[in-house]
């Protein structure tokens, strides 16, 4: 397996109905970013294993289980994952029980897949004006200077 990365994100959309809140969560999920490395050459940890051990990504792990994406992220990488914290899920008002319908799971799955870039460890080869495509086919753009930006979000703690 290859090196896998996390980018921890926080977002705070206003309180609105579920669909609007989830859409806003998708848009604003890139507010604050942190890279956390899981080097699976030294361990056999998957992205989900690492997320489970951080103490701040339990909601992400529950959401990945809820929509059946755990095995996807346990597969051959590498992946770059933009990992929303538990606080980000709380701020967005994401309640997995309310998303226990086919439509709710599809929406949540789309949001989660927007946080995954397959086939690369982006933090090891970022350059200014670079772009990547998330698993859900939405574009991500990078600005590299004094700070690293992913779309409009700043990476606050790299690596």
C-alpha positions as semicolon CSV with decimal commas, in nm:
position;residue;x (nm);y (nm);z (nm)
1;X;0,000;0,000;0,000
2;X;0,104;0,361;-0,038
3;X;0,117;0,661;0,191
4;X;-0,227;0,798;0,267
5;X;-0,300;1,153;0,387
6;X;-0,572;1,333;0,573
7;X;-0,662;1,696;0,558
8;X;-0,876;1,794;0,854
9;X;-1,146;2,048;0,783
10;X;-1,388;2,254;0,985
11;X;-1,695;2,425;0,850
12;X;-1,980;2,624;1,001
13;X;-2,281;2,669;0,773
14;X;-2,592;2,847;0,901
15;X;-2,883;2,645;1,035
16;X;-3,124;2,565;0,748
17;X;-3,316;2,269;0,617
18;X;-3,126;1,942;0,567
19;X;-3,067;1,967;0,192
20;X;-2,952;2,326;0,203
21;X;-2,735;2,254;0,507
22;X;-2,573;1,958;0,333
23;X;-2,516;2,164;0,019
24;X;-2,362;2,442;0,224
25;X;-2,153;2,184;0,408
26;X;-2,023;2,061;0,074
27;X;-1,937;2,414;-0,034
28;X;-1,789;2,537;0,294
29;X;-1,627;2,217;0,414
30;X;-1,287;2,352;0,308
31;X;-1,268;2,627;0,572
32;X;-0,967;2,517;0,778
33;X;-0,738;2,238;0,676
34;X;-0,482;2,016;0,846
35;X;-0,272;1,735;0,701
36;X;-0,233;1,421;0,911
37;X;-0,013;1,145;0,771
38;X;-0,068;0,772;0,793
39;X;0,236;0,594;0,655
40;X;0,115;0,244;0,584
41;X;0,461;0,128;0,479
42;X;0,541;0,116;0,848
43;X;0,193;0,004;0,954
44;X;-0,095;-0,161;0,779
45;X;-0,340;0,109;0,884
46;X;-0,606;0,223;0,642
47;X;-0,736;0,577;0,623
48;X;-1,034;0,468;0,832
49;X;-0,802;0,315;1,093
50;X;-0,611;0,640;1,122
51;X;-0,932;0,845;1,136
52;X;-1,061;0,616;1,411
53;X;-0,752;0,680;1,620
54;X;-0,740;1,061;1,603
55;X;-1,015;1,129;1,855
56;X;-1,161;1,400;1,633
57;X;-1,288;1,204;1,332
58;X;-1,543;0,967;1,487
59;X;-1,827;1,132;1,292
60;X;-1,635;1,086;0,968
61;X;-1,583;0,716;1,042
62;X;-1,952;0,677;1,130
63;X;-2,053;0,857;0,808
64;X;-1,820;0,640;0,598
65;X;-1,974;0,330;0,757
66;X;-2,325;0,472;0,712
67;X;-2,285;0,502;0,334
68;X;-2,058;0,198;0,284
69;X;-1,735;0,376;0,186
70;X;-1,506;0,210;0,442
71;X;-1,396;-0,065;0,203
72;X;-1,334;0,191;-0,071
73;X;-1,087;0,379;0,149
74;X;-0,931;0,054;0,268
75;X;-0,847;-0,035;-0,092
76;X;-0,527;0,025;-0,279
77;X;-0,422;0,385;-0,256
78;X;-0,281;0,624;-0,241
79;X;-0,560;0,864;-0,154
80;X;-0,573;1,218;-0,029
81;X;-0,868;1,257;0,206
82;X;-1,006;1,590;0,323
83;X;-1,122;1,477;0,665
84;X;-1,392;1,686;0,838
85;X;-1,366;1,683;1,215
86;X;-1,642;1,586;1,456
87;X;-1,695;1,957;1,518
88;X;-1,740;2,013;1,145
89;X;-2,016;1,751;1,134
90;X;-2,181;1,909;1,440
91;X;-2,155;2,261;1,296
92;X;-2,312;2,141;0,972
93;X;-2,596;1,976;1,161
94;X;-2,532;1,643;0,991
95;X;-2,739;1,378;1,167
96;X;-2,686;1,029;1,025
97;X;-3,025;0,914;1,151
98;X;-3,191;1,182;0,938
99;X;-2,989;1,064;0,637
100;X;-3,103;0,703;0,665
101;X;-3,290;0,711;0,334
102;X;-3,156;0,627;-0,012
103;X;-3,162;1,000;-0,102
104;X;-2,995;1,101;0,224
105;X;-2,723;0,838;0,187
106;X;-2,661;0,944;-0,175
107;X;-2,623;1,308;-0,068
108;X;-2,390;1,217;0,219
109;X;-2,189;0,986;-0,006
110;X;-2,146;1,268;-0,260
111;X;-2,024;1,503;0,014
112;X;-1,778;1,245;0,143
113;X;-1,650;1,162;-0,206
114;X;-1,582;1,533;-0,260
115;X;-1,323;1,487;0,015
116;X;-1,127;1,212;-0,161
117;X;-0,873;1,247;-0,440
118;X;-0,763;0,904;-0,562
119;X;-0,430;0,793;-0,701
120;X;-0,202;1,051;-0,543
121;X;-0,064;1,190;-0,222
122;X;-0,119;1,555;-0,297
123;X;0,088;1,691;-0,011
124;X;0,405;1,541;-0,157
125;X;0,374;1,712;-0,495
126;X;0,170;2,030;-0,459
127;X;0,242;2,323;-0,686
128;X;0,081;2,659;-0,742
129;X;-0,217;2,658;-0,979
130;X;-0,238;2,280;-0,960
131;X;-0,577;2,115;-0,987
132;X;-0,718;1,775;-0,901
133;X;-1,050;1,603;-0,936
134;X;-1,231;1,455;-0,637
135;X;-1,385;1,109;-0,664
136;X;-1,725;1,271;-0,728
137;X;-1,575;1,448;-1,035
138;X;-1,576;1,797;-0,879
139;X;-1,262;2,005;-0,930
140;X;-1,025;2,118;-0,658
141;X;-0,768;2,392;-0,718
142;X;-0,454;2,468;-0,521
143;X;-0,270;2,788;-0,448
144;X;0,080;2,745;-0,306
145;X;0,266;3,042;-0,163
146;X;0,315;3,149;0,197
147;X;0,018;2,922;0,268
148;X;-0,144;2,634;0,084
149;X;-0,503;2,684;-0,026
150;X;-0,745;2,414;-0,142
151;X;-1,016;2,602;-0,328
152;X;-1,086;2,877;-0,072
153;X;-0,960;2,685;0,232
154;X;-0,623;2,734;0,395
155;X;-0,415;2,439;0,505
156;X;-0,351;2,533;0,866
157;X;-0,124;2,245;0,969
158;X;0,060;2,073;0,685
159;X;0,193;1,719;0,723
